[in-house]
Amino acid sequence: MVLVPASAATIEEAGRLIRGGALVAFPTETVYGLGGDATSDTSVAAIFATKGRPSFNPLIVHVPDLAAAENIGALSHDARVLASVFWPGPLTLVVKRKPGCRIAELATAGLETIALRVPDHAVAQAMLRAAGCPVAAPSANRSGHVSPTLAQHVEDDLGSRVALILDGGATVHGLESTVVDASGPKLILLRPGAVTADQIATTLGVAIASAPAASGAPMSPGQLASHYAPNARLRLNATAANEGEALLAFGPAAPSSGFIINLSPSGKLDEAAANLFAALRAFDAAGSSDVAVMPIPETGLGVAINDRLRRAAAPRAA
Ligand code: TXA
Ligand code: MG
């Protein structure tokens, strides 16, 4: 069996496998990651091959704490402040690679910058310490598919193509980490997530600019318009489902007939975020070709949810 419950023994085994060059899927507080030794060219190449990921899209390198991050990246003052407030947690900081750092060039797609994250999840933390090396880990889904929020999603997408899947239950946030480019003089929000722009602005005392909408050459390849795509076509900001459409609902005022998945009947954004990707997979599993999506408020975590919904609804790249 590739999918095993996370325990002291299976986490140790995961660390051994990663050190030996194999790939392990593991839970974090955001989504499941597909981890490999970030210092090994062959491990990193295997991550791209396993996901079917275009190799220009750089990976996030996961470490257990700020001290380990400082060995790899040159953190600016602002980056260090954000790290001290939000790590461990759902924030990825893009900083300059430290000269001589041992991270494989392929992991950073040849860029001079590196994306660093310290996850806030007991299994991820224990696995990183067991591996003893920085772990490159994209979300553990086939490239272009929605991110996995359950170990079973990983099994469905990647199955026996990974050495081990550590099952740590459903992820708490359900959306990928907030990505902030802190490598230049001005911070830029590359991907919204559970750490919001408002929280960052409050922490630093200055507003943070969002990267321009996905068009042309993306600053962060995760900004590719159709990056998070289910099979079903999504129609956003719908008040009700039309003939032949399923409904992705939000809040107490949702209609109650037809095939409906309500992200949060009580209208809670954190609950909706945690349920979003499983819901998109459920529509695909049910064979829904068209899904009407009720509006989600564009506040707090709603910004990140709407970002993923817009990508999921965007026209597909060929
Ligand atoms: O929550 C998460 O971040 C999850 C868990 C597993 O940690 N990981 C994740 O990884 O979502 P991935 O590879 O699916 O997304 C990484 C994002 C991509 O949008 C990528 O383009 C961006 O981070 N990124 C990575 N390195 C970068 C860099 N040097 N400069 C700009 N963007 C970068
Ligand atoms: Mg991803």
GROMACS .gro file of N, CA, C and O and ligand atoms in nm, residues 26-35 47-48 51 53 56-62 89-95 97 107-109 111-119 135-141 147-148 174-181 183 190-191 218-224 227-228 308 311, ligand 1:
model
  321
   26PHE      N    1   0.279   1.432   0.137
   26PHE     CA    2   0.260   1.456   0.281
   26PHE      C    3   0.161   1.570   0.302
   26PHE      O    4   0.149   1.659   0.218
   27PRO      N    5   0.092   1.567   0.419
   27PRO     CA    6  -0.005   1.673   0.446
   27PRO      C    7   0.063   1.800   0.498
   27PRO      O    8   0.165   1.792   0.567
   28THR      N    9   0.009   1.915   0.462
   28THR     CA   10   0.046   2.040   0.528
   28THR      C   11  -0.086   2.105   0.570
   28THR      O   12  -0.193   2.051   0.543
   29GLU      N   13  -0.079   2.220   0.634
   29GLU     CA   14  -0.202   2.288   0.676
   29GLU      C   15  -0.277   2.349   0.557
   29GLU      O   16  -0.392   2.389   0.570
   30THR      N   17  -0.211   2.357   0.438
   30THR     CA   18  -0.278   2.416   0.321
   30THR      C   19  -0.335   2.307   0.231
   30THR      O   20  -0.456   2.290   0.221
   31VAL      N   21  -0.246   2.236   0.163
   31VAL     CA   22  -0.284   2.124   0.074
   31VAL      C   23  -0.175   2.018   0.088
   31VAL      O   24  -0.072   2.042   0.150
   32TYR      N   25  -0.196   1.899   0.030
   32TYR     CA   26  -0.092   1.795   0.032
   32TYR      C   27   0.020   1.833  -0.065
   32TYR      O   28  -0.005   1.886  -0.174
   33GLY      N   29   0.145   1.806  -0.025
   33GLY     CA   30   0.260   1.834  -0.109
   33GLY      C   31   0.323   1.706  -0.162
   33GLY      O   32   0.308   1.599  -0.103
   34LEU      N   33   0.393   1.719  -0.277
   34LEU     CA   34   0.469   1.607  -0.334
   34LEU      C   35   0.615   1.640  -0.312
   34LEU      O   36   0.673   1.723  -0.382
   35GLY      N   37   0.676   1.577  -0.210
   35GLY     CA   38   0.807   1.619  -0.164
   35GLY      C   39   0.922   1.535  -0.214
   35GLY      O   40   0.912   1.412  -0.227
   47ILE      N   41   1.003   1.508  -0.954
   47ILE     CA   42   0.881   1.580  -0.914
   47ILE      C   43   0.811   1.635  -1.039
   47ILE      O   44   0.691   1.617  -1.059
   48PHE      N   45   0.889   1.703  -1.125
   48PHE     CA   46   0.830   1.760  -1.247
   48PHE      C   47   0.769   1.649  -1.334
   48PHE      O   48   0.659   1.662  -1.387
   51LYS      N   49   0.439   1.499  -1.181
   51LYS     CA   50   0.323   1.588  -1.194
   51LYS      C   51   0.288   1.617  -1.339
   51LYS      O   52   0.179   1.666  -1.367
   53ARG      N   53   0.458   1.851  -1.489
   53ARG     CA   54   0.462   1.996  -1.472
   53ARG      C   55   0.562   2.060  -1.566
   53ARG      O   56   0.674   2.012  -1.579
   56PHE      N   57   0.941   2.516  -1.636
   56PHE     CA   58   0.971   2.656  -1.606
   56PHE      C   59   0.903   2.701  -1.477
   56PHE      O   60   0.924   2.811  -1.430
   57ASN      N   61   0.817   2.617  -1.421
   57ASN     CA   62   0.743   2.658  -1.302
   57ASN      C   63   0.819   2.617  -1.176
   57ASN      O   64   0.825   2.500  -1.142
   58PRO      N   65   0.878   2.714  -1.105
   58PRO     CA   66   0.964   2.679  -0.991
   58PRO      C   67   0.885   2.626  -0.872
   58PRO      O   68   0.765   2.648  -0.860
   59LEU      N   69   0.955   2.555  -0.783
   59LEU     CA   70   0.891   2.488  -0.670
   59LEU      C   71   0.916   2.563  -0.539
   59LEU      O   72   1.014   2.636  -0.528
   60ILE      N   73   0.829   2.540  -0.442
   60ILE     CA   74   0.849   2.593  -0.308
   60ILE      C   75   0.939   2.495  -0.231
   60ILE      O   76   0.919   2.373  -0.237
   61VAL      N   77   1.039   2.550  -0.162
   61VAL     CA   78   1.127   2.468  -0.079
   61VAL      C   79   1.081   2.479   0.066
   61VAL      O   80   1.067   2.590   0.120
   62HIS      N   81   1.055   2.363   0.127
   62HIS     CA   82   1.002   2.357   0.264
   62HIS      C   83   1.112   2.326   0.364
   62HIS      O   84   1.192   2.235   0.341
   89GLY      N   85   0.344   2.857   0.909
   89GLY     CA   86   0.210   2.893   0.863
   89GLY      C   87   0.201   2.905   0.714
   89GLY      O   88   0.301   2.884   0.643
   90PRO      N   89   0.082   2.941   0.663
   90PRO     CA   90   0.053   2.933   0.519
   90PRO      C   91   0.104   3.053   0.439
   90PRO      O   92   0.030   3.114   0.363
   91LEU      N   93   0.231   3.088   0.459
   91LEU     CA   94   0.293   3.199   0.387
   91LEU      C   95   0.422   3.152   0.322
   91LEU      O   96   0.508   3.094   0.389
   92THR      N   97   0.435   3.174   0.191
   92THR     CA   98   0.559   3.144   0.118
   92THR      C   99   0.627   3.275   0.083
   92THR      O  100   0.563   3.366   0.032
   93LEU      N  101   0.755   3.284   0.115
   93LEU     CA  102   0.832   3.405   0.086
   93LEU      C  103   0.930   3.378  -0.027
   93LEU      O  104   1.010   3.284  -0.020
   94VAL      N  105   0.922   3.460  -0.133
   94VAL     CA  106   1.020   3.453  -0.241
   94VAL      C  107   1.131   3.552  -0.209
   94VAL      O  108   1.104   3.672  -0.191
   95VAL      N  109   1.251   3.500  -0.194
   95VAL     CA  110   1.367   3.583  -0.157
   95VAL      C  111   1.482   3.550  -0.252
   95VAL      O  112   1.475   3.455  -0.330
   97ARG      N  113   1.816   3.382  -0.369
   97ARG     CA  114   1.895   3.264  -0.331
   97ARG      C  115   2.025   3.311  -0.266
   97ARG      O  116   2.085   3.406  -0.313
  107ALA      N  117   1.497   2.331  -0.920
  107ALA     CA  118   1.389   2.360  -0.824
  107ALA      C  119   1.346   2.505  -0.836
  107ALA      O  120   1.229   2.538  -0.816
  108THR      N  121   1.440   2.593  -0.867
  108THR     CA  122   1.407   2.735  -0.879
  108THR      C  123   1.399   2.777  -1.026
  108THR      O  124   1.395   2.896  -1.056
  109ALA      N  125   1.395   2.678  -1.114
  109ALA     CA  126   1.380   2.702  -1.259
  109ALA      C  127   1.481   2.804  -1.310
  109ALA      O  128   1.451   2.886  -1.396
  111LEU      N  129   1.597   3.061  -1.170
  111LEU     CA  130   1.581   3.199  -1.120
  111LEU      C  131   1.685   3.228  -1.012
  111LEU      O  132   1.741   3.137  -0.952
  112GLU      N  133   1.706   3.359  -0.988
  112GLU     CA  134   1.797   3.397  -0.879
  112GLU      C  135   1.724   3.401  -0.746
  112GLU      O  136   1.783   3.429  -0.642
  113THR      N  137   1.594   3.377  -0.752
  113THR     CA  138   1.514   3.381  -0.630
  113THR      C  139   1.471   3.240  -0.591
  113THR      O  140   1.479   3.146  -0.672
  114ILE      N  141   1.425   3.228  -0.466
  114ILE     CA  142   1.378   3.097  -0.418
  114ILE      C  143   1.255   3.119  -0.329
  114ILE      O  144   1.248   3.217  -0.254
  115ALA      N  145   1.158   3.030  -0.343
  115ALA     CA  146   1.035   3.037  -0.262
  115ALA      C  147   1.053   2.946  -0.140
  115ALA      O  148   1.081   2.828  -0.155
  116LEU      N  149   1.037   3.003  -0.021
  116LEU     CA  150   1.060   2.929   0.104
  116LEU      C  151   0.934   2.926   0.188
  116LEU      O  152   0.861   3.026   0.196
  117ARG      N  153   0.911   2.811   0.252
  117ARG     CA  154   0.792   2.799   0.337
  117ARG      C  155   0.821   2.708   0.456
  117ARG      O  156   0.887   2.604   0.441
  118VAL      N  157   0.769   2.747   0.572
  118VAL     CA  158   0.777   2.666   0.695
  118VAL      C  159   0.634   2.624   0.730
  118VAL      O  160   0.556   2.706   0.779
  119PRO      N  161   0.597   2.499   0.700
  119PRO     CA  162   0.458   2.460   0.720
  119PRO      C  163   0.421   2.441   0.867
  119PRO      O  164   0.506   2.404   0.949
  135VAL      N  165   1.305   2.031   0.152
  135VAL     CA  166   1.217   1.948   0.069
  135VAL      C  167   1.140   2.036  -0.031
  135VAL      O  168   1.064   2.124   0.008
  136ALA      N  169   1.168   2.013  -0.159
  136ALA     CA  170   1.092   2.081  -0.265
  136ALA      C  171   0.957   2.012  -0.277
  136ALA      O  172   0.951   1.889  -0.283
  137ALA      N  173   0.849   2.090  -0.274
  137ALA     CA  174   0.717   2.027  -0.280
  137ALA      C  175   0.613   2.118  -0.343
  137ALA      O  176   0.573   2.217  -0.283
  138PRO      N  177   0.570   2.082  -0.464
  138PRO     CA  178   0.451   2.146  -0.520
  138PRO      C  179   0.329   2.073  -0.463
  138PRO      O  180   0.344   1.973  -0.391
  139SER      N  181   0.212   2.125  -0.493
  139SER     CA  182   0.091   2.052  -0.453
  139SER      C  183   0.094   1.916  -0.523
  139SER      O  184   0.140   1.903  -0.636
  140ALA      N  185   0.043   1.813  -0.453
  140ALA     CA  186   0.059   1.674  -0.499
  140ALA      C  187  -0.053   1.631  -0.594
  140ALA      O  188  -0.117   1.528  -0.574
  141ASN      N  189  -0.076   1.713  -0.697
  141ASN     CA  190  -0.178   1.682  -0.797
  141ASN      C  191  -0.112   1.674  -0.934
  141ASN      O  192   0.001   1.721  -0.951
  147SER      N  193  -0.565   2.127  -0.643
  147SER     CA  194  -0.476   2.074  -0.540
  147SER      C  195  -0.548   1.975  -0.448
  147SER      O  196  -0.668   1.988  -0.425
  148PRO      N  197  -0.475   1.876  -0.394
  148PRO     CA  198  -0.536   1.775  -0.307
  148PRO      C  199  -0.551   1.824  -0.163
  148PRO      O  200  -0.456   1.875  -0.104
  174GLY      N  201  -0.715   2.432   0.310
  174GLY     CA  202  -0.774   2.387   0.185
  174GLY      C  203  -0.734   2.466   0.063
  174GLY      O  204  -0.774   2.431  -0.049
  175LEU      N  205  -0.658   2.573   0.078
  175LEU     CA  206  -0.606   2.651  -0.035
  175LEU      C  207  -0.455   2.663  -0.018
  175LEU      O  208  -0.406   2.665   0.094
  176GLU      N  209  -0.383   2.674  -0.132
  176GLU     CA  210  -0.238   2.684  -0.125
  176GLU      C  211  -0.196   2.811  -0.052
  176GLU      O  212  -0.272   2.908  -0.045
  177SER      N  213  -0.070   2.810  -0.004
  177SER     CA  214  -0.020   2.922   0.074
  177SER      C  215  -0.022   3.054  -0.003
  177SER      O  216  -0.015   3.057  -0.125
  178THR      N  217  -0.028   3.161   0.073
  178THR     CA  218  -0.008   3.296   0.020
  178THR      C  219   0.137   3.305  -0.028
  178THR      O  220   0.227   3.263   0.045
  179VAL      N  221   0.160   3.356  -0.150
  179VAL     CA  222   0.298   3.373  -0.197
  179VAL      C  223   0.329   3.522  -0.209
  179VAL      O  224   0.258   3.595  -0.278
  180VAL      N  225   0.434   3.565  -0.140
  180VAL     CA  226   0.477   3.705  -0.141
  180VAL      C  227   0.619   3.713  -0.197
  180VAL      O  228   0.708   3.643  -0.149
  181ASP      N  229   0.637   3.796  -0.298
  181ASP     CA  230   0.770   3.820  -0.351
  181ASP      C  231   0.836   3.928  -0.265
  181ASP      O  232   0.796   4.045  -0.269
  183SER      N  233   1.174   3.970  -0.274
  183SER     CA  234   1.312   3.971  -0.324
  183SER      C  235   1.355   4.108  -0.373
  183SER      O  236   1.473   4.132  -0.395
  190LEU      N  237   0.197   3.759  -0.489
  190LEU     CA  238   0.191   3.680  -0.613
  190LEU      C  239   0.071   3.586  -0.614
  190LEU      O  240   0.018   3.553  -0.719
  191ARG      N  241   0.032   3.537  -0.496
  191ARG     CA  242  -0.083   3.445  -0.489
  191ARG      C  243  -0.155   3.467  -0.356
  191ARG      O  244  -0.091   3.453  -0.251
  218PRO      N  245   0.391   3.544  -1.687
  218PRO     CA  246   0.359   3.552  -1.545
  218PRO      C  247   0.484   3.571  -1.461
  218PRO      O  248   0.587   3.513  -1.489
  219MET      N  249   0.474   3.656  -1.355
  219MET     CA  250   0.585   3.671  -1.261
  219MET      C  251   0.599   3.544  -1.180
  219MET      O  252   0.705   3.500  -1.146
  220SER      N  253   0.484   3.490  -1.143
  220SER     CA  254   0.481   3.364  -1.072
  220SER      C  255   0.401   3.272  -1.162
  220SER      O  256   0.286   3.300  -1.192
  221PRO      N  257   0.463   3.163  -1.208
  221PRO     CA  258   0.393   3.080  -1.305
  221PRO      C  259   0.260   3.026  -1.251
  221PRO      O  260   0.173   2.989  -1.328
  222GLY      N  261   0.242   3.026  -1.118
  222GLY     CA  262   0.113   2.986  -1.061
  222GLY      C  263   0.003   3.082  -1.101
  222GLY      O  264  -0.114   3.057  -1.076
  223GLN      N  265   0.042   3.195  -1.162
  223GLN     CA  266  -0.058   3.291  -1.207
  223GLN      C  267  -0.116   3.254  -1.343
  223GLN      O  268  -0.204   3.324  -1.391
  224LEU      N  269  -0.064   3.151  -1.407
  224LEU     CA  270  -0.122   3.106  -1.533
  224LEU      C  271  -0.273   3.099  -1.515
  224LEU      O  272  -0.323   3.041  -1.419
  227HIS      N  273  -0.464   2.763  -1.425
  227HIS     CA  274  -0.381   2.669  -1.351
  227HIS      C  275  -0.462   2.569  -1.268
  227HIS      O  276  -0.424   2.455  -1.252
  228TYR      N  277  -0.573   2.613  -1.211
  228TYR     CA  278  -0.647   2.527  -1.119
  228TYR      C  279  -0.777   2.485  -1.186
  228TYR      O  280  -0.880   2.548  -1.171
  308ARG      N  281  -0.898   3.137  -0.690
  308ARG     CA  282  -0.897   2.998  -0.739
  308ARG      C  283  -1.017   2.971  -0.828
  308ARG      O  284  -1.006   2.898  -0.927
  311ARG      N  285  -0.956   3.115  -1.174
  311ARG     CA  286  -0.865   3.028  -1.250
  311ARG      C  287  -0.936   2.903  -1.297
  311ARG      O  288  -0.915   2.857  -1.410
  319TXA     O1  289   0.049   2.563   0.014
  319TXA     C1  290   0.139   2.549  -0.069
  319TXA     O2  291   0.210   2.644  -0.107
  319TXA     C2  292   0.162   2.409  -0.125
  319TXA     C3  293   0.212   2.319  -0.013
  319TXA     C4  294   0.247   2.182  -0.060
  319TXA     O3  295   0.321   2.379   0.052
  319TXA     N1  296   0.252   2.412  -0.235
  319TXA     C5  297   0.220   2.467  -0.353
  319TXA     O4  298   0.319   2.457  -0.447
  319TXA     O5  299   0.113   2.520  -0.376
  319TXA     P1  300   0.297   2.485  -0.601
  319TXA     O6  301   0.423   2.442  -0.666
  319TXA     O7  302   0.172   2.424  -0.647
  319TXA     O8  303   0.292   2.642  -0.610
  319TXA     C6  304   0.410   2.719  -0.596
  319TXA     C7  305   0.387   2.860  -0.642
  319TXA     C8  306   0.374   2.864  -0.792
  319TXA     O9  307   0.274   2.962  -0.824
  319TXA     C9  308   0.512   2.908  -0.836
  319TXA    O10  309   0.511   2.974  -0.958
  319TXA    C10  310   0.551   3.003  -0.723
  319TXA    O11  311   0.501   2.940  -0.607
  319TXA     N2  312   0.696   3.017  -0.711
  319TXA    C11  313   0.786   2.925  -0.671
  319TXA     N3  314   0.911   2.974  -0.676
  319TXA    C12  315   0.902   3.101  -0.719
  319TXA    C13  316   0.996   3.206  -0.744
  319TXA     N4  317   1.127   3.190  -0.727
  319TXA     N5  318   0.947   3.324  -0.788
  319TXA    C14  319   0.815   3.343  -0.807
  319TXA     N6  320   0.721   3.249  -0.784
  319TXA    C15  321   0.763   3.129  -0.742
   0.00000   0.00000   0.00000
